[in-house]
Structures are given as structure tokens and as C-alpha cells.
Coordinates of N, CA, C and O in Angstrom, one line a residue:
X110 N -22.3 -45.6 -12.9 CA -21.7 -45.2 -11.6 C -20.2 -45.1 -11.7 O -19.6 -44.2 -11.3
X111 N -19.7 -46.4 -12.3 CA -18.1 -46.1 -12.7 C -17.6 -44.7 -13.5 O -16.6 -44.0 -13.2
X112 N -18.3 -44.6 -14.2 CA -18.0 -43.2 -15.0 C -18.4 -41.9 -14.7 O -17.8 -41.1 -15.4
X113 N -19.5 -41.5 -13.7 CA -19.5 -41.1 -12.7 C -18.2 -40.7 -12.0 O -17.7 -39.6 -12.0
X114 N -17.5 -41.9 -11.3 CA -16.8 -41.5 -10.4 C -15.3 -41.5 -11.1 O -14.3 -41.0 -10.5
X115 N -15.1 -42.0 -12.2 CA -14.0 -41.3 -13.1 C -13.6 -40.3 -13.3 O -12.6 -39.7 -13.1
X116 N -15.4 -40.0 -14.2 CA -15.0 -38.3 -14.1 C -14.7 -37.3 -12.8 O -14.2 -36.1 -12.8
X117 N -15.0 -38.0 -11.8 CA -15.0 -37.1 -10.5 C -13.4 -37.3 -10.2 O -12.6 -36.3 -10.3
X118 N -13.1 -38.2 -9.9 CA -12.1 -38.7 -9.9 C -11.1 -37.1 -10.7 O -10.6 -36.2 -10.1
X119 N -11.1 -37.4 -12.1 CA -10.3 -36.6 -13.2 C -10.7 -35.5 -12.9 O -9.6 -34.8 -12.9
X120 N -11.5 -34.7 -12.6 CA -12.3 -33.1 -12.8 C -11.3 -32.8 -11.1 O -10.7 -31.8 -10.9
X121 N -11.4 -33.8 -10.2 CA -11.0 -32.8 -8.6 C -9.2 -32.8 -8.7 O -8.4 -32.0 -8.3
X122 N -9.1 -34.2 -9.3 CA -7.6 -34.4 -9.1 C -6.8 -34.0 -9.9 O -5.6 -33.9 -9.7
X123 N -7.3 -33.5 -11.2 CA -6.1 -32.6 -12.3 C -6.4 -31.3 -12.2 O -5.7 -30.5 -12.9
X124 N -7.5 -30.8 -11.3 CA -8.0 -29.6 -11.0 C -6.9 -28.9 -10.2 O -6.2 -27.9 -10.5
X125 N -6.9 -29.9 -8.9 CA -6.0 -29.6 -8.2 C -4.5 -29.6 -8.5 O -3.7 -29.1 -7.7
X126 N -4.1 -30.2 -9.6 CA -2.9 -30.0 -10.3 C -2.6 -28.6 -10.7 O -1.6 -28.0 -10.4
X127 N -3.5 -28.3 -11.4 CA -3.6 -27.0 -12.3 C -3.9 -26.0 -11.4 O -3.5 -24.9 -11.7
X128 N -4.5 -26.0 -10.3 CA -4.4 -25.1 -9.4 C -3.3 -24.6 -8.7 O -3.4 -23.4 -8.4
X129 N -1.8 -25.3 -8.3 CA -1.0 -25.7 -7.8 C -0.1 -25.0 -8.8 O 0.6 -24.1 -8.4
X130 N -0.1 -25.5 -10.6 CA 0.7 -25.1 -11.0 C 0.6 -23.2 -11.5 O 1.4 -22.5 -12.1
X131 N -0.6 -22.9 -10.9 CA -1.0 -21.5 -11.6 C -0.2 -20.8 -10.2 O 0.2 -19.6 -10.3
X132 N -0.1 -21.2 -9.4 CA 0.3 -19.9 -8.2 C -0.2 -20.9 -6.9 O -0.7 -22.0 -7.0
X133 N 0.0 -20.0 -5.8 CA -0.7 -19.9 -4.6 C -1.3 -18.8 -3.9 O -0.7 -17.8 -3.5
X134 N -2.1 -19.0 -3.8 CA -3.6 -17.9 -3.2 C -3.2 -17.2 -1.7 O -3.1 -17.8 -0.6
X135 N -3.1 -15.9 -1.8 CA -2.6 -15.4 -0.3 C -3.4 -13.7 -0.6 O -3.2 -12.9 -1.5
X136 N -4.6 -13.4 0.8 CA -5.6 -12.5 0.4 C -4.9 -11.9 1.4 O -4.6 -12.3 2.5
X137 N -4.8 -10.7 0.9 CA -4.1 -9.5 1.8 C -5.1 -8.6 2.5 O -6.2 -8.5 2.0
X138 N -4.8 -8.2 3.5 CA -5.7 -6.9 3.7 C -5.5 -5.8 4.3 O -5.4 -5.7 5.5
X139 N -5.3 -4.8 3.7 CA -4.9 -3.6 3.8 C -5.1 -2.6 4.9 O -6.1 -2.0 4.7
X140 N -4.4 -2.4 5.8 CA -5.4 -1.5 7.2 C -4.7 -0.3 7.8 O -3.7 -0.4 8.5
X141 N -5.2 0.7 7.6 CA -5.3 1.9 8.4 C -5.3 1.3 9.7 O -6.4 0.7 10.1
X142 N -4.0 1.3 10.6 CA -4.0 0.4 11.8 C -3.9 1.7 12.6 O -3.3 1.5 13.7
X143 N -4.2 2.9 12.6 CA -4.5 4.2 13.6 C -6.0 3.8 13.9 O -6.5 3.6 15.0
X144 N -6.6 3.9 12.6 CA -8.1 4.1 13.1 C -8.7 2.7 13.0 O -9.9 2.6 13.3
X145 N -8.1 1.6 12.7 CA -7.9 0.0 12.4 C -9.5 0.4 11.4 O -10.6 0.5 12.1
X146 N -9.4 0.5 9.9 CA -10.0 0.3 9.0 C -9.2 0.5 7.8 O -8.2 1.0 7.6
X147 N -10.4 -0.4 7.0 CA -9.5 -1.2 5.8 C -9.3 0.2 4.9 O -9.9 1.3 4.9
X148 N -8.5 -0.2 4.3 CA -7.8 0.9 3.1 C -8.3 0.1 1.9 O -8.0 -1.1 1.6
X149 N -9.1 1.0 1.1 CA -10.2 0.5 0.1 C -9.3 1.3 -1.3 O -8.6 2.3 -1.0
X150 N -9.3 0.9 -2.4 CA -9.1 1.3 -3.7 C -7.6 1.2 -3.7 O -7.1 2.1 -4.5
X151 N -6.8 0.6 -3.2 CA -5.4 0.9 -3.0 C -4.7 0.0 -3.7 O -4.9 -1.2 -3.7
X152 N -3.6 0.5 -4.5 CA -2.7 -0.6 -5.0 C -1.8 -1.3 -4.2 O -1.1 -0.8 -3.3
X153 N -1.7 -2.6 -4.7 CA -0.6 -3.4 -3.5 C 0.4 -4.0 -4.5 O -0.1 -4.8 -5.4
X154 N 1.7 -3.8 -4.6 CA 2.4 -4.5 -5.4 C 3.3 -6.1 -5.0 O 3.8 -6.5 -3.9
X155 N 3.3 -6.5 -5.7 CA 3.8 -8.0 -5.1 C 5.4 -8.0 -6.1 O 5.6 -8.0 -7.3
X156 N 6.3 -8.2 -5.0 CA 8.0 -8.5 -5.8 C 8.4 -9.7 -4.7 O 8.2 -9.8 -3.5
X157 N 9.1 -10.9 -6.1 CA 9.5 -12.0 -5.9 C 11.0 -11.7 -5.2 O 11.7 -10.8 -5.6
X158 N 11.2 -12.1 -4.4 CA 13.0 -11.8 -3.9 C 13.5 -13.1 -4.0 O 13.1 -14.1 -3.4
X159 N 14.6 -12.9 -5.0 CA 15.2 -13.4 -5.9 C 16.5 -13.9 -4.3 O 16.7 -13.3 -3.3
X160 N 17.4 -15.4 -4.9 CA 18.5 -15.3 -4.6 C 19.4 -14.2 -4.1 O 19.8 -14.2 -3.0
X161 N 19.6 -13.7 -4.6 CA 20.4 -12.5 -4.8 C 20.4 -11.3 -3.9 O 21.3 -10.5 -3.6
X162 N 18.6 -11.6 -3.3 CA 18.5 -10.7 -2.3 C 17.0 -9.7 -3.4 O 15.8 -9.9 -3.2
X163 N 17.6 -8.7 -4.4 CA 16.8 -8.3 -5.3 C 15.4 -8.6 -5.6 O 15.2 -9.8 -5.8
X164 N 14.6 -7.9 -5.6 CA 13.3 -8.1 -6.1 C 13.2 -7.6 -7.3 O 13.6 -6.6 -7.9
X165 N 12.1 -9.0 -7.8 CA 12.0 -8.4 -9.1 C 9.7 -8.3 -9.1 O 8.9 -9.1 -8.7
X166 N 9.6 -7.5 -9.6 CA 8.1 -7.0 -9.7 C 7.3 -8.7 -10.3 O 7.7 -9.4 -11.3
X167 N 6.3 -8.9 -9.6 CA 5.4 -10.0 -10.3 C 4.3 -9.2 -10.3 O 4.3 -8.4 -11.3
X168 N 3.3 -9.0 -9.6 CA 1.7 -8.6 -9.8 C 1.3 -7.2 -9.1 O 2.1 -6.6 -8.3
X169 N 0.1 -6.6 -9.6 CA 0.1 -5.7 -9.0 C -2.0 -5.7 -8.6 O -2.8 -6.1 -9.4
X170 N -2.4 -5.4 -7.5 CA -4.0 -5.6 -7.3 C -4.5 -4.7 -6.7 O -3.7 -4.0 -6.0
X171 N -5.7 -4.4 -6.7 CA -6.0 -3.1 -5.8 C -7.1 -3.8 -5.1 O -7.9 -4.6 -5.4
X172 N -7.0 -2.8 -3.4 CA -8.2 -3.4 -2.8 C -9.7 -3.3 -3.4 O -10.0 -2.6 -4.3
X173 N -10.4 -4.1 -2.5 CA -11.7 -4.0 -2.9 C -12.3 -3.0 -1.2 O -11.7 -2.5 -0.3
X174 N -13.8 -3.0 -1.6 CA -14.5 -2.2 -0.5 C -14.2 -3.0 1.3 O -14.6 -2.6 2.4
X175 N -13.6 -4.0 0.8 CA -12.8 -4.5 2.2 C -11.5 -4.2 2.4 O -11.1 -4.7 3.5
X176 N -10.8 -3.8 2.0 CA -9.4 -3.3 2.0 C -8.4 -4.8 1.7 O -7.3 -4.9 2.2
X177 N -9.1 -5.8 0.7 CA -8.4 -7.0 0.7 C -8.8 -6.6 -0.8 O -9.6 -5.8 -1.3
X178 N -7.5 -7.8 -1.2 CA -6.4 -8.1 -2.5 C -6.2 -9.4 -2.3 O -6.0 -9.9 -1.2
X179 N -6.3 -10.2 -3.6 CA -6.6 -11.6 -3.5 C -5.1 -11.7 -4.7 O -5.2 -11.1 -5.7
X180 N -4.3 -12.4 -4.5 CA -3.0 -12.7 -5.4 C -2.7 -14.0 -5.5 O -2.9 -14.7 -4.5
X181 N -2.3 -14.7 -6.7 CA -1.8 -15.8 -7.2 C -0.6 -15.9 -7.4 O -0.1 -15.4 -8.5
X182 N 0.0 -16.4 -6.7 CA 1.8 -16.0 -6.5 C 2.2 -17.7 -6.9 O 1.9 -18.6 -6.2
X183 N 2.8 -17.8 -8.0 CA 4.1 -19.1 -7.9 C 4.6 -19.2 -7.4 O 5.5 -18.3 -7.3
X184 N 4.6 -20.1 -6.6 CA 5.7 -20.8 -5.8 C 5.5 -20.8 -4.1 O 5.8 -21.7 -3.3
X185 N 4.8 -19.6 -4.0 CA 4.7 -19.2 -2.5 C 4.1 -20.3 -2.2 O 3.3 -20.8 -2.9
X186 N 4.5 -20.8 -0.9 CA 4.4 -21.9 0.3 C 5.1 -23.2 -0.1 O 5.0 -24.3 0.5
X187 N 5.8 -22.7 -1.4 CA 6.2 -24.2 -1.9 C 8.2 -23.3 -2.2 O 8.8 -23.4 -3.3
X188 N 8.4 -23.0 -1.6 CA 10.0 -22.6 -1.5 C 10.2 -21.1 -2.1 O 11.4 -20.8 -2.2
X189 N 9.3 -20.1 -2.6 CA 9.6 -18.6 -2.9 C 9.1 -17.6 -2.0 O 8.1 -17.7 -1.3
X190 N 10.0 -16.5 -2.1 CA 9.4 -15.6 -0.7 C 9.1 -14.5 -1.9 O 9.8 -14.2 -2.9
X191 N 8.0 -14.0 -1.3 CA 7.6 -12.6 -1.4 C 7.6 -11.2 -1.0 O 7.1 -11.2 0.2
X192 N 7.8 -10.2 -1.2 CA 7.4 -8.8 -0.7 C 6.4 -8.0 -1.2 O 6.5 -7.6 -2.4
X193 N 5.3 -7.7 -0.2 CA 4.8 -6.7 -1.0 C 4.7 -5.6 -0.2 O 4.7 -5.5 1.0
X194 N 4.5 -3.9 -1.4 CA 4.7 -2.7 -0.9 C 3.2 -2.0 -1.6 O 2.6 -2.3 -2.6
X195 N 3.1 -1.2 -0.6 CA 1.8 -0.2 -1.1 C 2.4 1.1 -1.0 O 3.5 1.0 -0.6
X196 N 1.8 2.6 -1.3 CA 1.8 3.5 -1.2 C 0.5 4.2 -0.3 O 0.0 5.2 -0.8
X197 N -0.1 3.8 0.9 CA -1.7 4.2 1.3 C -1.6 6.0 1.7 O -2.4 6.8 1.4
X198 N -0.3 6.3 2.6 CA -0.3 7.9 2.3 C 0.8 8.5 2.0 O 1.5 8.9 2.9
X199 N 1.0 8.5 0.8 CA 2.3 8.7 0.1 C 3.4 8.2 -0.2 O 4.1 8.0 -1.1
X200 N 3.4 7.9 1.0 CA 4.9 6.7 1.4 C 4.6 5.7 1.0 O 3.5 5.3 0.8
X201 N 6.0 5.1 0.9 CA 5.6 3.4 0.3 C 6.1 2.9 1.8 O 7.0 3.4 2.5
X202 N 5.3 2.0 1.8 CA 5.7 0.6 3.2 C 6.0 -0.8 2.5 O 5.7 -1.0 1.3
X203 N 6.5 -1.7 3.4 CA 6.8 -2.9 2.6 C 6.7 -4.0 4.0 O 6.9 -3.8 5.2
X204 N 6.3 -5.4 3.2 CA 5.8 -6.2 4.3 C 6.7 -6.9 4.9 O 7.8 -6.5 4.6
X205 N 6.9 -8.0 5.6 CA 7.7 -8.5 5.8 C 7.6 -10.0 4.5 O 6.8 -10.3 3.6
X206 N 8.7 -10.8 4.9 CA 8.9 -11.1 3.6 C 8.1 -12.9 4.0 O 8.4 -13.6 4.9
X207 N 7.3 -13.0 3.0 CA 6.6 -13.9 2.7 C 6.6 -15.0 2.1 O 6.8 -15.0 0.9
X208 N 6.3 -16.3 2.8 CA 6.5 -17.2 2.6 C 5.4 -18.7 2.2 O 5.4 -19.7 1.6
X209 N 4.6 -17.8 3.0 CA 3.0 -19.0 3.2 C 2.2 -18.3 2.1 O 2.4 -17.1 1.7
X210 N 1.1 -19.3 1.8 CA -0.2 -19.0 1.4 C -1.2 -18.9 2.5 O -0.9 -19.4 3.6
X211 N -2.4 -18.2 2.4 CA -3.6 -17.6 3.6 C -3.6 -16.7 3.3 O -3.6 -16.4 2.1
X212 N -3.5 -15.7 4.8 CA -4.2 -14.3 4.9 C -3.4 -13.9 5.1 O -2.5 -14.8 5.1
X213 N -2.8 -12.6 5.3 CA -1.9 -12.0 5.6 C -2.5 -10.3 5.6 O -2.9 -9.7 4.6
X214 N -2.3 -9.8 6.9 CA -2.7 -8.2 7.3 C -1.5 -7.1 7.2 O -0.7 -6.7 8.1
X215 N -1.6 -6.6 5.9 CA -0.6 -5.8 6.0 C -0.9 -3.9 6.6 O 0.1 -3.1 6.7

């Protein structure tokens, strides 16, 4: 029973370490907000904004048949902001700038 709950112990609590140190989880979802439906196959790029102001490129994802993108960002909700920009009809758009982990409807 002790070893049992050791391992449980070690397997949830260094899990959650390593989860923390890989990024934070923030699922986007992409929307044709004329006809409010999801924008499916689309690339969404993610840039870290630096001190400086400057972005510099981290990830890039494309939607799924829900118009969402699932991203592992360092640092976010824990002191780094993000921007991310798509191209859905030609133009690029860009989001506002990001700070939390969740959901976010761009």
C-alpha cells in the first residue's frame, strides 16, 4: 500500500513538473466571425514578444476539422506574452497579445 502510494505520489507530482517545464497549453480557435464558423486547415503562427517590443517566431499549427490549434507555449501565464497571426483570406491578422493559458477565439 506504501509503495502504491509513492509511486502515485512520484508519477502525479514530477509529472506535473515536467508538464510546467515543457510550455503552457492555450487551444485556439479559429473563426470566420461573418458566417461564425470555424476556419478548418489553417495555419496559425505563434511569436514570443520579446522586451524590446519585437517578435520573435516560436510555433507554428494548423487547424483541425474544428477550426482549433492546440499550442505549448513557455512561459505563457507564468510572465511571457504572446502573439499570434494567421493568413485565413490572404491577409494576415494578428491577435491581441497574450498572456494566459485556456482558450482563446481568435
Amino acid at each position: 500500500m506504501f509503495l502504491r502510494l509513492l509511486l502515485a505520489l512520484l508519477w502525479f507530482g514530477l509529472g506535473g513538473q515536467f508538464a510546467q517545464a515543457a510550455g503552457a497549453k492555450l487551444t485556439v480557435r479559429l473563426t470566420d466571425h461573418v458566417q461564425n464558423a470555424p476556419l478548418v486547415n489553417q495555419e496559425i503562427q505563434a511569436y514570443e514578444k520579446l522586451s524590446d517590443g519585437s517578435l520573435a517566431w516560436r510555433l507554428k499549427r494548423v487547424t483541425d476539422s474544428n477550426g482549433q490549434a492546440i499550442f505549448d507555449l513557455d512561459g505563457l501565464g507564468t510572465g511571457k506574452t504572446y502573439v499570434l497571426q494567421a493568413k485565413p483570406f490572404g491577409y494576415w491578422v494578428s491577435s491581441s497579445e497574450l498572456t494566459a493559458t485556456g482558450w482563446f477565439d481568435f
